[in-house]
Coordinates of C-alpha atoms in Angstrom, one line a residue:
Chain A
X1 CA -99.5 -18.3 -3.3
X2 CA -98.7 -21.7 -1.3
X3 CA -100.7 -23.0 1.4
X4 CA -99.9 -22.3 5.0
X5 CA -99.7 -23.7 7.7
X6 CA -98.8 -21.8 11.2
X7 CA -95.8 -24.0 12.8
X8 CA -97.9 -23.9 16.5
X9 CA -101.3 -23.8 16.8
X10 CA -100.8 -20.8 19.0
X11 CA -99.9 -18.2 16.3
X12 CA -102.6 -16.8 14.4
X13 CA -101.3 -16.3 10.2
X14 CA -103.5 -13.6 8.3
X15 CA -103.1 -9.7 7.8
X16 CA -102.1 -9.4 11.4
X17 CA -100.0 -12.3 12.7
X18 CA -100.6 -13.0 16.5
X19 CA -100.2 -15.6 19.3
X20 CA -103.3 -16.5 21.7
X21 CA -103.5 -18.2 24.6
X22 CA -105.9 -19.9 26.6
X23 CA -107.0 -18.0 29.8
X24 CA -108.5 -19.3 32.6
X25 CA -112.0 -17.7 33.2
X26 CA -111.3 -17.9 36.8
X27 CA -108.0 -16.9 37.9
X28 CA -106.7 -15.5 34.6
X29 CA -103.7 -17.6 34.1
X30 CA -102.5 -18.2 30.5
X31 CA -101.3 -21.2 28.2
X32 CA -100.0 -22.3 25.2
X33 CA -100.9 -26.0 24.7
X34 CA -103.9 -27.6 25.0
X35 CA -105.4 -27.4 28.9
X36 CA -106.9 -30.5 30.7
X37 CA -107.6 -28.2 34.0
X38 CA -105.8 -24.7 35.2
X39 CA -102.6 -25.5 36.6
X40 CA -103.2 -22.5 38.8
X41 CA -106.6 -23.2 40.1
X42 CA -108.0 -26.4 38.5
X43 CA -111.0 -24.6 36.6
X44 CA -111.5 -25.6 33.4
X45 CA -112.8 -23.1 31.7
X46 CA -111.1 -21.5 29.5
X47 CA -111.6 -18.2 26.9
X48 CA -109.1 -17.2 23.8
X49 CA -107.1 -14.2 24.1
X50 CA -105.0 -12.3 21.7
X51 CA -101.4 -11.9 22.9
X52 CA -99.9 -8.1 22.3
X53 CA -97.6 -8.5 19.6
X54 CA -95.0 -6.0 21.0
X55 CA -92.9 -7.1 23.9
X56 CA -89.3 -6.7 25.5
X57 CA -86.3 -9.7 26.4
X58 CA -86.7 -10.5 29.6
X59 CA -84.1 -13.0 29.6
X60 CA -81.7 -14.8 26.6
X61 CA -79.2 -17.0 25.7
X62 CA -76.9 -17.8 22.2
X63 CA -77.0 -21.0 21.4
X64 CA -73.9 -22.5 20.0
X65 CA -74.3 -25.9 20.3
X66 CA -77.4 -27.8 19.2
X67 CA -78.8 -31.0 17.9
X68 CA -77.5 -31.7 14.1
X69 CA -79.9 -29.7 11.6
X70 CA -80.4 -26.9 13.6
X71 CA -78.8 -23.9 12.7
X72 CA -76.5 -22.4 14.7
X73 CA -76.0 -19.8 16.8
X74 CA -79.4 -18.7 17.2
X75 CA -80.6 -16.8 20.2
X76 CA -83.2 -18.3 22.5
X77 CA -85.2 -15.9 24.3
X78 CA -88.2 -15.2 27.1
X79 CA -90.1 -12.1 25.9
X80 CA -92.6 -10.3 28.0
X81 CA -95.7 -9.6 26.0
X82 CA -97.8 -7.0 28.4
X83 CA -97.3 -9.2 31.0
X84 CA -97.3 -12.5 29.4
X85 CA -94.8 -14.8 28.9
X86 CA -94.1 -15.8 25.6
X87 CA -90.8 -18.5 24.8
X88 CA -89.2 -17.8 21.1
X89 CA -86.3 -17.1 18.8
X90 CA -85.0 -13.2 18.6
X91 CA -84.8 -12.8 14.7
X92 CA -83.4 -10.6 12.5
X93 CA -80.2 -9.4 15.0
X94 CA -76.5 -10.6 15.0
X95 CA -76.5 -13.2 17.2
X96 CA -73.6 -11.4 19.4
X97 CA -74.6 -9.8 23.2
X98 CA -73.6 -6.3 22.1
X99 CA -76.4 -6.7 20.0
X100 CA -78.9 -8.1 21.5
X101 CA -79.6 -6.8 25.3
X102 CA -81.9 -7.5 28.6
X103 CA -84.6 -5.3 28.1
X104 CA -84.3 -4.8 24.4
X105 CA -87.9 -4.1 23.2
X106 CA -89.0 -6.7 20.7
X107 CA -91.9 -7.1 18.1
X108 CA -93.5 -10.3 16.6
X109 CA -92.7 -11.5 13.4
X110 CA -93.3 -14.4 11.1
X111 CA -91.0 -16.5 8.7
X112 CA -90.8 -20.0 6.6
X113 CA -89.5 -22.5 8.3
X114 CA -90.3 -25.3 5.8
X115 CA -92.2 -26.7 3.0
X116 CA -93.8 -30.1 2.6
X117 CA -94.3 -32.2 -0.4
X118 CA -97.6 -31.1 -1.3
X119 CA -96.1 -27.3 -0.9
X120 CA -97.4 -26.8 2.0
X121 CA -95.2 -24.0 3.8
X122 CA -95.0 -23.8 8.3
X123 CA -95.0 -20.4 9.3
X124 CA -93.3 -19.8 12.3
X125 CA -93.1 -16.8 14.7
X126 CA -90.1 -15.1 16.2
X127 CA -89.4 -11.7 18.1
X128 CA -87.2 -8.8 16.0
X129 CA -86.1 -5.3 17.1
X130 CA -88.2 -2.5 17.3
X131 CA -87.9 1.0 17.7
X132 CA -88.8 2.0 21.9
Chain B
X1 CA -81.0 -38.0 70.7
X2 CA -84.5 -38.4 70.2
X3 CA -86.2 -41.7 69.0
X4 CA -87.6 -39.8 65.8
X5 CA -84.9 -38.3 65.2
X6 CA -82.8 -39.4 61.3
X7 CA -79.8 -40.1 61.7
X8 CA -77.4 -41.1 58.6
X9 CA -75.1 -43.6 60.0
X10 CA -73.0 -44.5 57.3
X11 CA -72.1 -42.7 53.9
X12 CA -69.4 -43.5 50.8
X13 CA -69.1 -42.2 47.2
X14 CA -67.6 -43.5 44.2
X15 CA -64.9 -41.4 42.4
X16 CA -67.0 -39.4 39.9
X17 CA -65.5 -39.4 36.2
X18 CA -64.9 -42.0 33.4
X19 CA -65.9 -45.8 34.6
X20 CA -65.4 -47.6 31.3
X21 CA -64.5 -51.2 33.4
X22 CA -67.5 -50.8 35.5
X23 CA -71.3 -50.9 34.9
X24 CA -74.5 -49.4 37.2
X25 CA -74.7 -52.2 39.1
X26 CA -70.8 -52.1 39.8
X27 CA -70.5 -48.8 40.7
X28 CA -74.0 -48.9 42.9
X29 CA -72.4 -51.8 45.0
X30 CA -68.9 -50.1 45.4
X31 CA -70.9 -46.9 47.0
X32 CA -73.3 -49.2 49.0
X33 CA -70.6 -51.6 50.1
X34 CA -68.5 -48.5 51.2
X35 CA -71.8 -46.9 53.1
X36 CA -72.3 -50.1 54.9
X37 CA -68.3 -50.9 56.1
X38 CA -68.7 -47.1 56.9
X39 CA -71.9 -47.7 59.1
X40 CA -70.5 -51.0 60.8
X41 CA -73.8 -53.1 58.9
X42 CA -74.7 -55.4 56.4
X43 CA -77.0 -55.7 54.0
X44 CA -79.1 -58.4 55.8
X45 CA -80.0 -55.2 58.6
X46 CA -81.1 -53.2 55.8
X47 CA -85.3 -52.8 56.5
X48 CA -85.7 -50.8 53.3
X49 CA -83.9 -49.9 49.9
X50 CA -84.6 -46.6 47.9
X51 CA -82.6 -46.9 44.3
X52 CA -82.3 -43.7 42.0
X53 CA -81.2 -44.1 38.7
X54 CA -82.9 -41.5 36.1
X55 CA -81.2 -43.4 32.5
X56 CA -82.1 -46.4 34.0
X57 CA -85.2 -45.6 35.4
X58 CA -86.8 -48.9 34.4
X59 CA -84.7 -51.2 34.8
X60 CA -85.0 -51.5 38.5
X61 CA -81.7 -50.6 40.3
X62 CA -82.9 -51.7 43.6
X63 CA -83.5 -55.7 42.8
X64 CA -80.3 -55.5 40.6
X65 CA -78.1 -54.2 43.3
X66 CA -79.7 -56.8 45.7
X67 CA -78.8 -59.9 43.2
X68 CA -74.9 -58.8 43.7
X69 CA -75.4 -57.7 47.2
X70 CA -77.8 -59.8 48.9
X71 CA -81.5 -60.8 48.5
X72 CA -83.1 -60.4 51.7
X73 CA -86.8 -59.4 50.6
X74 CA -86.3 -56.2 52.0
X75 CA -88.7 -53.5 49.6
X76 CA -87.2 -51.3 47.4
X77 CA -88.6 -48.1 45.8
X78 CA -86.7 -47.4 42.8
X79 CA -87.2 -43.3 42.1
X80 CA -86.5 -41.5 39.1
X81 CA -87.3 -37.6 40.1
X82 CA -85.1 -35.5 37.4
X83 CA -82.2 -34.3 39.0
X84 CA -83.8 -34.8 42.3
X85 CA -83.3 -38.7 41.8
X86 CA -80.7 -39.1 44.6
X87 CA -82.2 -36.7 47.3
X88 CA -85.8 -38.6 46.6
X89 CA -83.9 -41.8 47.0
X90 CA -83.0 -40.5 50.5
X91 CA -85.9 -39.4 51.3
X92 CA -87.9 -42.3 50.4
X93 CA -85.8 -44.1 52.9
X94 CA -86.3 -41.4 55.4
X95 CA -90.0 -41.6 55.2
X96 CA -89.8 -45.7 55.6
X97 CA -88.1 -45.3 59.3
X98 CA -90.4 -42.1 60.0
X99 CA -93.7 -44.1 59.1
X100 CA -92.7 -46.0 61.5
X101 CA -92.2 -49.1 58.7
X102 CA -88.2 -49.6 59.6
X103 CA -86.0 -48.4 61.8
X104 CA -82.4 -48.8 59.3
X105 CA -82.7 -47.8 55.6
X106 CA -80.7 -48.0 52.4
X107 CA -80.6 -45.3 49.7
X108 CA -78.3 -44.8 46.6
X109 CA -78.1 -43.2 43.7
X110 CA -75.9 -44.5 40.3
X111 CA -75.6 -43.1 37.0
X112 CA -73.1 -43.5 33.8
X113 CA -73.2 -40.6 32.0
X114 CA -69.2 -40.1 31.0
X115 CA -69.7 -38.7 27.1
X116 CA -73.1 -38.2 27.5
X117 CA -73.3 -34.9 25.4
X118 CA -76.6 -32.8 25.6
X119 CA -79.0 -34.6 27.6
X120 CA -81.3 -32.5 26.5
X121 CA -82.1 -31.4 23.0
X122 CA -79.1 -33.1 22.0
X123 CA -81.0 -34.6 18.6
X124 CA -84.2 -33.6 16.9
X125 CA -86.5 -35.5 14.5
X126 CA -86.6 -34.7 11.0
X127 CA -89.5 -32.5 9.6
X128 CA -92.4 -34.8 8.0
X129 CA -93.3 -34.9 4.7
X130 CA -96.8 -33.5 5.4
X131 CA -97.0 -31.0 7.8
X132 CA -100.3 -32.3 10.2
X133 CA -100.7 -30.3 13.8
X134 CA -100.0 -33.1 16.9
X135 CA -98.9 -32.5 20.3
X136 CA -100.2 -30.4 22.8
X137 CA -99.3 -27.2 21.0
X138 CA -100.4 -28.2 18.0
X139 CA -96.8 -28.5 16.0
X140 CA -96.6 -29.4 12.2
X141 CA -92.7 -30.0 13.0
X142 CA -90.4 -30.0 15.9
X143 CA -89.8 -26.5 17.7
X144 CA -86.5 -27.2 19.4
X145 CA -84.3 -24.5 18.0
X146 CA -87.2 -23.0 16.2
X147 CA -89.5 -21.7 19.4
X148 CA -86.8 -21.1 22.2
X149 CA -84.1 -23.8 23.3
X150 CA -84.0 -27.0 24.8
X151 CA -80.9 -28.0 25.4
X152 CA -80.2 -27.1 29.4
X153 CA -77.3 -25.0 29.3
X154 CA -79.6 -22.4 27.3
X155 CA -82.2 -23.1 29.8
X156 CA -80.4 -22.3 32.6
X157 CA -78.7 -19.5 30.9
X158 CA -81.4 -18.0 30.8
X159 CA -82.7 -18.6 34.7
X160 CA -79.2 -16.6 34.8
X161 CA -79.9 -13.3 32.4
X162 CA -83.4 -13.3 34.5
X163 CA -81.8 -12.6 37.6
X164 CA -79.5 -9.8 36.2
X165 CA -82.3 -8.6 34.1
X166 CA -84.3 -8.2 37.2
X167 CA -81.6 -7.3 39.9
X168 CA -79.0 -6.3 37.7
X169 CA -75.2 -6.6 38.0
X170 CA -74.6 -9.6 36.3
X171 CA -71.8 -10.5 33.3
X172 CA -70.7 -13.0 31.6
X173 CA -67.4 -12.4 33.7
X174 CA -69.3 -12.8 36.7
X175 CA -70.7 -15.9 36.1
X176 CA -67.4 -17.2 34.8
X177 CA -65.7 -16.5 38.4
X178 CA -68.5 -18.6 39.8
X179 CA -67.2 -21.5 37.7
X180 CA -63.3 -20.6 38.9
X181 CA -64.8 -20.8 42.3
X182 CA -66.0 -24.3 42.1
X183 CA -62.9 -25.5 39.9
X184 CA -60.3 -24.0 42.4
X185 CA -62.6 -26.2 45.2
X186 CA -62.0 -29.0 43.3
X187 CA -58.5 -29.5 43.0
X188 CA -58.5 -30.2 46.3
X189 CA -61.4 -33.1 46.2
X190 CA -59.6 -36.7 45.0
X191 CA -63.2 -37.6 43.8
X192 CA -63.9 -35.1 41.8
X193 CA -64.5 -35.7 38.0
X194 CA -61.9 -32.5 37.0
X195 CA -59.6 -31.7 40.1
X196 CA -57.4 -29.0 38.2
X197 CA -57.6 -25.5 38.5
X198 CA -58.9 -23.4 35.9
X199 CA -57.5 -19.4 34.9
X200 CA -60.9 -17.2 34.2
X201 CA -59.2 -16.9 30.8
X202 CA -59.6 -20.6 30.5
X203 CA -63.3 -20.7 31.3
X204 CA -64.3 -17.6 29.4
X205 CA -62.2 -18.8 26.2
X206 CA -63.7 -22.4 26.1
X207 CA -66.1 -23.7 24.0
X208 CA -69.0 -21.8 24.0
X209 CA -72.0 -23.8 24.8
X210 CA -75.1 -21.1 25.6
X211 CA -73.9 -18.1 26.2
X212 CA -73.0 -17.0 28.7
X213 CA -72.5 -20.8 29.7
X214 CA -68.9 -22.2 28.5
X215 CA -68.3 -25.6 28.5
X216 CA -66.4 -25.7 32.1
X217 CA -69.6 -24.0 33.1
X218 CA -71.6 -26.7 32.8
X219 CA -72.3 -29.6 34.7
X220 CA -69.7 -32.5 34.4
X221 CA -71.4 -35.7 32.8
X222 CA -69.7 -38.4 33.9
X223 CA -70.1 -41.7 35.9
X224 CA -70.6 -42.4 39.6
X225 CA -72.3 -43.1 42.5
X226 CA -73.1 -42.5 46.3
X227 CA -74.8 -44.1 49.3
X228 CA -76.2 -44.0 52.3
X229 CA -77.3 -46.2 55.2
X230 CA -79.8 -43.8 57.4
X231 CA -81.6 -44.9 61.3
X232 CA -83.6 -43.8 63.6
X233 CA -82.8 -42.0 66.8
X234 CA -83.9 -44.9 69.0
X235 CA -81.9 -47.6 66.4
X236 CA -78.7 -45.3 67.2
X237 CA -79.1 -45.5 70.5
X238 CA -78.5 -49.2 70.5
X239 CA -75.6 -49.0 68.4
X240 CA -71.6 -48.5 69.3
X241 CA -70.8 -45.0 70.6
X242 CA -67.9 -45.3 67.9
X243 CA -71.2 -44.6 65.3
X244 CA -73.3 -42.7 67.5
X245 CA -69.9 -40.4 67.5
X246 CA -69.8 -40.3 63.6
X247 CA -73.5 -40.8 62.7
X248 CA -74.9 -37.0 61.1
X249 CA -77.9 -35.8 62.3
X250 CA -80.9 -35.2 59.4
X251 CA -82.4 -32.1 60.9
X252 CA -84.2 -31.5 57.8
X253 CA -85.0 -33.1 54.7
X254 CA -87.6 -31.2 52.2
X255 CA -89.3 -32.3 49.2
X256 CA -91.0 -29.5 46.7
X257 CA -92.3 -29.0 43.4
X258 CA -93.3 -25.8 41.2
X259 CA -96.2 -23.8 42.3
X260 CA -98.0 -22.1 39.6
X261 CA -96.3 -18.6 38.1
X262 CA -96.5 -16.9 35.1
X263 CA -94.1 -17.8 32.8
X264 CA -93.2 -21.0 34.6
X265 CA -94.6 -22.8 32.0
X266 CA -92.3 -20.7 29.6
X267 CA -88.8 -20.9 31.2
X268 CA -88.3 -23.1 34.2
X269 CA -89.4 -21.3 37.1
X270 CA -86.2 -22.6 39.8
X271 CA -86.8 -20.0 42.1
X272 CA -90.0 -20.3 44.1
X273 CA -89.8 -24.4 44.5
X274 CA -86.3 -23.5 45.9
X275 CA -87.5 -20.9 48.1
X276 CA -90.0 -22.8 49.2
X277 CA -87.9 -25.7 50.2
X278 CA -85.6 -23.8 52.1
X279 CA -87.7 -22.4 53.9
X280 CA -89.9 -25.4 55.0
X281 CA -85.8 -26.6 55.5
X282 CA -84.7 -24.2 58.1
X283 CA -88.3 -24.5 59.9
X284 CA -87.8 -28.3 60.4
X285 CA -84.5 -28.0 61.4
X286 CA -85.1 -24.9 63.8
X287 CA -82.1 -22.9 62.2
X288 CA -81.7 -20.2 59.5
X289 CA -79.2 -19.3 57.0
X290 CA -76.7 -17.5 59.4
X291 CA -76.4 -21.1 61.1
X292 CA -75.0 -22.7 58.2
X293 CA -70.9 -23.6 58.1
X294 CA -71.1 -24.9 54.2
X295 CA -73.5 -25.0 51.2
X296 CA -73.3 -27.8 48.4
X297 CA -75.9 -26.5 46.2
X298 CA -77.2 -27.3 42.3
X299 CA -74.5 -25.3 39.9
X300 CA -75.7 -27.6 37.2
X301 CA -74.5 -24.2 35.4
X302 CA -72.7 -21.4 36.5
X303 CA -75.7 -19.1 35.8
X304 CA -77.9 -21.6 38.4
X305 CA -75.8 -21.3 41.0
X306 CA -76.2 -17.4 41.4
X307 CA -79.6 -17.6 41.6
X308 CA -79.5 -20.1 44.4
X309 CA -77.5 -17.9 46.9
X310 CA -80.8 -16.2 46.9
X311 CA -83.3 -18.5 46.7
X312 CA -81.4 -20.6 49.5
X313 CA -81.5 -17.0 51.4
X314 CA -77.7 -17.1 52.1
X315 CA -78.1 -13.1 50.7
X316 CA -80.6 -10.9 50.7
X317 CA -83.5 -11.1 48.2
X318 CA -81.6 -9.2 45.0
X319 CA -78.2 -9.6 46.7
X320 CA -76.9 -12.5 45.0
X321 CA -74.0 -10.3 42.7
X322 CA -72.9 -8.5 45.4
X323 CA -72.9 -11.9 47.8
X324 CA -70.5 -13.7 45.5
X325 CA -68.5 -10.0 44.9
X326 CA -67.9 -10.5 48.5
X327 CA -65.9 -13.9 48.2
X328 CA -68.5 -15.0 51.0
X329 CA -69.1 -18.4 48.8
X330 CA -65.1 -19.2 48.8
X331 CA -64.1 -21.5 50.8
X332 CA -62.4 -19.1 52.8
X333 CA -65.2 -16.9 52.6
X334 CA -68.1 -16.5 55.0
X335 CA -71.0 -19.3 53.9
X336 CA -68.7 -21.7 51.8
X337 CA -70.6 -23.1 48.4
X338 CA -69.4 -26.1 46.5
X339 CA -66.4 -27.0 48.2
X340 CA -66.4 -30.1 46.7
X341 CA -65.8 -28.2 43.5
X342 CA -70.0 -28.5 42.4
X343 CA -71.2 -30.1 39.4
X344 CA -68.9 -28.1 37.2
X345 CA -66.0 -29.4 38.5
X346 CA -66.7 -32.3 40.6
X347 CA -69.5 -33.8 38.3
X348 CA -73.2 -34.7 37.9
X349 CA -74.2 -38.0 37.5
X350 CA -77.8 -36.9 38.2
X351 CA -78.7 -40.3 40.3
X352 CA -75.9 -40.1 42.6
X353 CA -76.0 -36.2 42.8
X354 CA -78.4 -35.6 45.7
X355 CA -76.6 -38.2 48.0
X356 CA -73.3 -36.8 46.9
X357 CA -73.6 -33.9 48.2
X358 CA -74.8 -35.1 51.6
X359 CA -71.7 -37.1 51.7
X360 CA -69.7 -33.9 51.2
X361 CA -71.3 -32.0 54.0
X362 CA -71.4 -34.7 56.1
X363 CA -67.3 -35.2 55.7
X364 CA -66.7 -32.2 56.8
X365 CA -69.3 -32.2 59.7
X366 CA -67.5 -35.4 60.7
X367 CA -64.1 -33.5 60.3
X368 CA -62.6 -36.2 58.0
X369 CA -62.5 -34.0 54.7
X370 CA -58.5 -33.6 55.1
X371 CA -57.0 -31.1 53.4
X372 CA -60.1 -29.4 52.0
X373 CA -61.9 -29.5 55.8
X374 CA -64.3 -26.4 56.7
X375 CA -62.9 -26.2 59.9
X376 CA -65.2 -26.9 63.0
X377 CA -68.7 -26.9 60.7
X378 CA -71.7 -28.0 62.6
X379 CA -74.4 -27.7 60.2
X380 CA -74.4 -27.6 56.4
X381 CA -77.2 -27.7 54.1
X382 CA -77.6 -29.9 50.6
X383 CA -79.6 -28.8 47.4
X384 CA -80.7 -30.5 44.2
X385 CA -83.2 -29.2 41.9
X386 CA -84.8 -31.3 38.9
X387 CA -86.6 -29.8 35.7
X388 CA -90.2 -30.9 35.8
X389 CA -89.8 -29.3 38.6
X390 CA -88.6 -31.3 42.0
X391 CA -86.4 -29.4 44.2
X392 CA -84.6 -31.8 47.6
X393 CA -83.1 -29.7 50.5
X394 CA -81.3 -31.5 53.7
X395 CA -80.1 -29.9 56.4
X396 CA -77.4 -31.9 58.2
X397 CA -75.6 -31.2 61.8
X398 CA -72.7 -32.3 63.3
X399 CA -73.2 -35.5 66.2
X400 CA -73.6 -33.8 69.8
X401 CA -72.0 -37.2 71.2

C-alpha cells in the first residue's frame, strides 16, 4: 500500500478517520491551524480534541467558476459537527440544490487527492450523505 | 453647528466602469479635483490627506496624487482596509480634524479593477512534487477547491444559505429579485458601471458563478474613484453660507472588526462586526433605524445584502425575507437600499467604494440626485464591510442651515 499523507494536519488517517482541533483550556474555543494565543481569550493553552465525524450543512454553495485545475462544479460547504464548525467539500452528491439541502445531515469521509513522485498519496477529507 | 461637529464640505465621483485612457493617479485627481471645486478649496487648504487604494496598496496613492495635484507637505495616511479601504480613508481624515491635528481634510479612494475576474481564488498553485506539511494548517498542497471555496461569490453565498438555513424563507428567486432591485436603481444613475435594467429571467439565466450567486449578482469590478474634502464645525463656520448650506453633516462614523464566534474562523462571520457597527452608529448619531430616508449598504453579492437589512436593523432580527417581500428596500418603498443601483449594478472598485456611497447619500440629502432623488431625505446611512474583517458605517444628515 502507498504512503500517506493527510492533505491538512487536522484530519487524523487510520482505521477511523477524524479531524481535531485545538481547544482552548480556558474558554473552549476551537481551531484548525496552528494557535499563537486564543483569539477568544488570549490563553495559550491549548488541549487536542477529536471532532464528531457526523454533522449536518449549515450553509453551501456550487461552485461553477474556479481557478484553472480545479474541477468544477463542486459544492463548498459549512458543516456543523456537534457544535463545531468545520469548512469542506460535500462529496459523493450531484452537485444540483435539489440534491443537496440546508440541513442535510452529513458524515466524514476521506479520498485521494493526489500522488507525489516518490508515491506518496494526500488524503483529503470531505462530508457525504448519511442516513438521519 | 457645533465646533466638533464633521462636516463633509465637498464631495465628487468618477463614473465607475471601463477607464482604459486613464490610470490611478488620473482618475484619483478627477474625484479630488471635483471634491475640491465642489467645496469652494484648493489643495493648498488641505491639513491632511487619507489615500485608499487596496491593488495599489504600496505604492502610495497619497504622495502620487500630490505630485499631479500639489505638494504642499501636508501628511498623508495611505490605508488599505479590504473593502473598508474607502470608509477607513474617510475616517482617517475624520480622526485628523477630531484630534484636534487639522481642521480641513482630504480623503479618496481609487481603484482599476475593469476585467478583474476573481479577486479571490481566481488561480491556484500547482501541487508539489513532494508533498511536505507548511502553512498554518499544515497543507501538503493547496486547499482552494479541495477544503471549502475561496473565491468570494461562494463565500458570500454561503453568508446567504446561513441566513435562510437559520431564519428560513430564502430562494434562489429571492435573492435574484434583490439583484433586479439594485439593477432597476441603476438605470437611473449616469455613473453607474451597468445602468440598464435587468428581467429576473435575465439574472437567474446568467452565468452561474456560486450558486445561488449569478454573474449580475455579483459585485461589478470595474474602475473608479470618489472623494471627499471633510471640516470641522468651527472651520464651517467661517466659510460662505453657500457651503454651510450644502456641507452634510457626519453624525456618525464607526469603525469595527470581528469579535470572536464560532465558526468565524470557518466562514466569514459578517454579521456581528455589522451589528456592532450599527449600533455604536445610531448611538453616536442619537438616531435609530426608523430615522433613516435611504440605505447604501455592501451588496458585494446579492446574498450579502439580505443579511444586512438585519444586521443594519432596518427589520427585525430574522425578518430580513419578509422585509424585502415587503418592497420596503425599493426605492419607492419604505427604507430605500442601493438606489444608486449597489455594487451589482453600480460597481465596486473596492478603494473608492466606501466614499461612494457617501457621495450617494449625501446627493440626495443635498436634493441634487435629479431624477432618481429620495424626496425630502434628511438622514441616510453608508455601509462597507471588508473580509479580514473591517466593517465602516456613516451616518450622514441633511444641513439645518
Amino acid at each position: 500500500m502507498a504512503k500517506q499523507i493527510p492533505l491538512v494536519d487536522y484530519l487524523v488517517l487510520g482505521d477511523r478517520p477524524h479531524l481535531v482541533a485545538h481547544e482552548c483550556t480556558s474558554c473552549g474555543a476551537r481551531f484548525f491551524d496552528r494557535r499563537n494565543a486564543c483569539a477568544s481569550c488570549g490563553r495559550t493553552e491549548f488541549t487536542r480534541v477529536d471532532i464528531p465525524t457526523d454533522g449536518e450543512v449549515r450553509a453551501f454553495t456550487i461552485v461553477a467558476f474556479a481557478a484553472p485545475g480545479i474541477p468544477v462544479p463542486y459544492v463548498a460547504a459549512l458543516v456543523d459537527c456537534g457544535g463545531t464548525s468545520v469548512r469542506a467539500n460535500l462529496v459523493n452528491v450531484p452537485t444540483d440544490p435539489e440534491h443537496v439541502t440546508l440541513g442535510m445531515p452529513v458524515r466524514l469521509t476521506t479520498e485521494v487527492v493526489g500522488t507525489d513522485t516518490e508515491d506518496t498519496e494526500a488524503i483529503g477529507f470531505g462530508f457525504e450523505p448519511r442516513e438521519a | 453647528m457645533a465646533s466638533d461637529d464633521l462636516w463633509i464640505l465637498g464631495i465628487h465621483m468618477t463614473k465607475f466602469g471601463k477607464h482604459l485612457d486613464k490610470d490611478l493617479v488620473d482618475l484619483a485627481a478627477e474625484a479630488v479635483t471635483g471634491a475640491l471645486a465642489d467645496g469652494g478649496v484648493t489643495m493648498a487648504e488641505m491639513e491632511v490627506v487619507a489615500a485608499g487604494c487596496l491593488m495599489a496598496a504600496n505604492a502610495g496613492m497619497g504622495q502620487q496624487l500630490q505630485k499631479q495635484l500639489g505638494q504642499t507637505g501636508a501628511p498623508v495616511y495611505n490605508v488599505a482596509n479590504a473593502c473598508a479601504t474607502g470608509a477607513t480613508a474617510l475616517r482617517v481624515a475624520l480622526m485628523s480634524i477630531k484630534a484636534g491635528e487639522a481642521d480641513v481634510g482630504l480623503a479618496f479612494g481609487v481603484e482599476k479593477l475593469a476585467g478583474a475576474g476573481l479577486l479571490s481564488g481566481g488561480s491556484r498553485k500547482d501541487d508539489s512534487d513532494t508533498f511536505a506539511p507548511s502553512g498554518r494548517y499544515g497543507a501538503v498542497a493547496p486547499i482552494d477547491g479541495r477544503i471549502g471555496t475561496e473565491i468570494m461569490p461562494g463565500v458570500f453565498a454561503q453568508i446567504g444559505m446561513e441566513y435562510g438555513h437559520r431564519y428560513g424563507g430564502t430562494s434562489f428567486e429571492l435573492f435574484a429579485r434583490i439583484s433586479e432591485k439594485n439593477h432597476a436603481h441603476s438605470a437611473l444613475n449616469p455613473l453607474a458601471a451597468y445602468s440598464k435594467k435587468m428581467t429576473l429571467e435575465e439574472i437567474m439565466g446568467d452565468f452561474m458563478v456560486a450558486y445561488p450567486n449569478t454573474r449580475p449578482m455579483c459585485s461589478a469590478n470595474c474602475d473608479g474613484a470618489a472623494a471627499a474634502v471633510v471640516v470641522s464645525g468651527s472651520k464651517l463656520r467661517t466659510l460662505s453660507l453657500e457651503q454651510q448650506r450644502r456641507a452634510v453633516k457626519i453624525s456618525a462614523s464607526v469603525l469595527t472588526t470581528d469579535p470572536w464566534e464560532e465558526a468565524c474562523q470557518v466562514l466569514p462571520d459578517v454579521n456581528t462586526l455589522t451589528r456592532n457597527a450599527a449600533t455604536q452608529a445610531y448611538e453616536q448619531a442619537g438616531l435609530g433605524p426608523s430615522d433613516l430616508d435611504l440605505v447604501e449598504l455592501h451588496d458585494c453579492f446579492a446574498t450579502a445584502e439580505l443579511v444586512h437589512y438585519d444586521n443594519l436593523m432596518l427589520c427585525e432580527q430574522g425578518g430580513a425575507v419578509d422585509f424585502f417581500e415587503s418592497g420596503a428596500t425599493w426605492r419607492d418603498g419604505s427604507m430605500p437600499v442601493n438606489v444608486s443601483g449597489g455594487l451589482e449594478s453600480k460597481g465596486h472598485p473596492i478603494g473608492a467604494t466606501g466614499i461612494a456611497n457617501v457621495w450617494e447619500v449625501a446627493t440626495h440629502l443635498r436634493g441634487e440626485a435629479g431624477p432618481r432623488q429620495i424626496e425630502g431625505a434628511r438622514v441616510g446611512l453608508t455601509h462597507v464591510i471588508g473580509l479580514g474583517s473591517a466593517c465602516g458605517v456613516h451616518i450622514l444628515e441633511r444641513s439645518a442651515a
